[in-house]
Coordinates of C-alpha atoms in Angstrom, one line a residue:
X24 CA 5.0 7.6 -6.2
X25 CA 4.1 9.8 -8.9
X26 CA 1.1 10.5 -11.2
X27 CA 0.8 11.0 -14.7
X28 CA -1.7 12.7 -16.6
X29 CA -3.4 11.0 -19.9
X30 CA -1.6 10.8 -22.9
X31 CA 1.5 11.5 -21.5
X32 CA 4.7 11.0 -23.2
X33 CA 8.7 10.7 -22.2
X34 CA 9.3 13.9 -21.2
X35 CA 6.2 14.5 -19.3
X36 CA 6.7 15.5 -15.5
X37 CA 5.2 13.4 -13.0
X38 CA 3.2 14.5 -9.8
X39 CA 4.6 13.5 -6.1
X40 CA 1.1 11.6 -4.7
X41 CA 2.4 9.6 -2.3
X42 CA 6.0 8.4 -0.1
X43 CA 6.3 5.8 2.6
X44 CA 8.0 7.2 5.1
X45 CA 11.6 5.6 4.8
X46 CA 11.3 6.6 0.8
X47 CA 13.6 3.9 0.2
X48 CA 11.6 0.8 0.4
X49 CA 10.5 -0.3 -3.4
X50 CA 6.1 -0.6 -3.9
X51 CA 5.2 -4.4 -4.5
X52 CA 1.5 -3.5 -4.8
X53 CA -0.8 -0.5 -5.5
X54 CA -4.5 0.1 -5.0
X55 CA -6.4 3.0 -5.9
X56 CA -10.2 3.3 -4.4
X57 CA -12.7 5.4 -6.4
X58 CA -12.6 8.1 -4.0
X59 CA -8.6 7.8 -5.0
X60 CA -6.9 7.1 -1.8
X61 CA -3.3 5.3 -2.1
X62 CA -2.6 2.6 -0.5
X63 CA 0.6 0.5 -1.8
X64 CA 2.5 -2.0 0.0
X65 CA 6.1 -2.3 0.6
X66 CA 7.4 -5.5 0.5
X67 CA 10.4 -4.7 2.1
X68 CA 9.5 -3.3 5.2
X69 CA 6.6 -5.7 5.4
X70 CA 3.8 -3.0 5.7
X71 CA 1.0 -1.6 3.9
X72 CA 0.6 2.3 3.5
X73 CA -2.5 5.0 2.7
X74 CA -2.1 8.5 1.6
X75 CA -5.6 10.4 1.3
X76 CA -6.8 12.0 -2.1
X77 CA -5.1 14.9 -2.7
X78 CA -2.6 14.3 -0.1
X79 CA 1.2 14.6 -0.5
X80 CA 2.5 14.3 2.9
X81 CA 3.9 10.8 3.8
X82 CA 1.9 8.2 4.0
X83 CA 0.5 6.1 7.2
X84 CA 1.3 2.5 7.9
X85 CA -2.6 0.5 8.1
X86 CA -1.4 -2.5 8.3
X87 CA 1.3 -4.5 9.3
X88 CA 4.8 -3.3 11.6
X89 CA 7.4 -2.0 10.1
X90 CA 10.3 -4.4 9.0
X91 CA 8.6 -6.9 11.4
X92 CA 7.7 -10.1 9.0
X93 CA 5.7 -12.3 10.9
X94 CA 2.6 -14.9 11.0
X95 CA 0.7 -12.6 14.0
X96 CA -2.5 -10.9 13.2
X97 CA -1.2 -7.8 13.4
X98 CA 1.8 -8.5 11.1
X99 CA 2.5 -9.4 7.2
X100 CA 5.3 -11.2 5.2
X101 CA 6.0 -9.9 1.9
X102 CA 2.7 -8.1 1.4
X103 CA 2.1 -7.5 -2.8
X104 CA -1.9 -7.7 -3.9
X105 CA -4.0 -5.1 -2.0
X106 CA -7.9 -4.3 -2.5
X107 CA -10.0 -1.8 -0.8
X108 CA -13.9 -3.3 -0.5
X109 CA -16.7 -0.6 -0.8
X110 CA -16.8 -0.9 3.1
X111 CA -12.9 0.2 3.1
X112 CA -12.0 -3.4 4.6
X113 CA -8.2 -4.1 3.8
X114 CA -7.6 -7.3 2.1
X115 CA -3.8 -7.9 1.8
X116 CA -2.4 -11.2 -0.3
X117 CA 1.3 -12.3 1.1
X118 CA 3.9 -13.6 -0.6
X119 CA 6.0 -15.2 2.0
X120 CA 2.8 -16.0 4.1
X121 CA 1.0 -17.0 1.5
X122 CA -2.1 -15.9 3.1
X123 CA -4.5 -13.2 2.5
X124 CA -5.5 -11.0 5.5
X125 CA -8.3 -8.6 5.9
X126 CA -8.5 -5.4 8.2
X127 CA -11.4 -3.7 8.9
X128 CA -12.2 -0.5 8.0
X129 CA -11.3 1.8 10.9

């Protein structure tokens, strides 16, 4: 995932912010909190990722297993809408599951 600055144009290079860990898995959905943490989801592999600001390591699964769809708590099915709630509770919309799911901070 890269970042560009304001008013940028075609030829304007991009910052790294944030990589799941595979790097090959394509972002379905993206949420940035005012503090500007990452977390994107990856539709693919059935998880939701978080890179801290100002982090460009990998980022870390916080929700879902990795290429595990399923209907358990602890799993998702085509995650895509994410929001972060000003107590950093996860809410994550499915497409497959159609269901939204919530983690608590933490």
């Amino acid at each position: 995932m890269l970042r560009f600055p304001a008013n940028s144009t075609s030829t304007t290079v991009g910052t790294q912010v944030a990589q799941n860990s595979g790097g090959s898995a394509a972002v379905a959905g993206l949420y940035v909190t005012p503090s500007l943490d990452i977390y994107f989801s990856s539709h693919q592999e059935h998880v939701v990722y978080k890179t801290p600001a100002g982090s460009t390591a990998n980022a870390t699964v916080v929700a879902g297993t990795i290429n595990s769809a399923g209907s358990l708590f602890k799993q998702l099915s085509s995650p895509r809408g994410i929001f972060v709630d000003s107590s950093n509770n996860l809410f994550v919309a499915e497409f497959n599951g159609r269901r939204i799911m919530r983690f608590p901070a933490g």
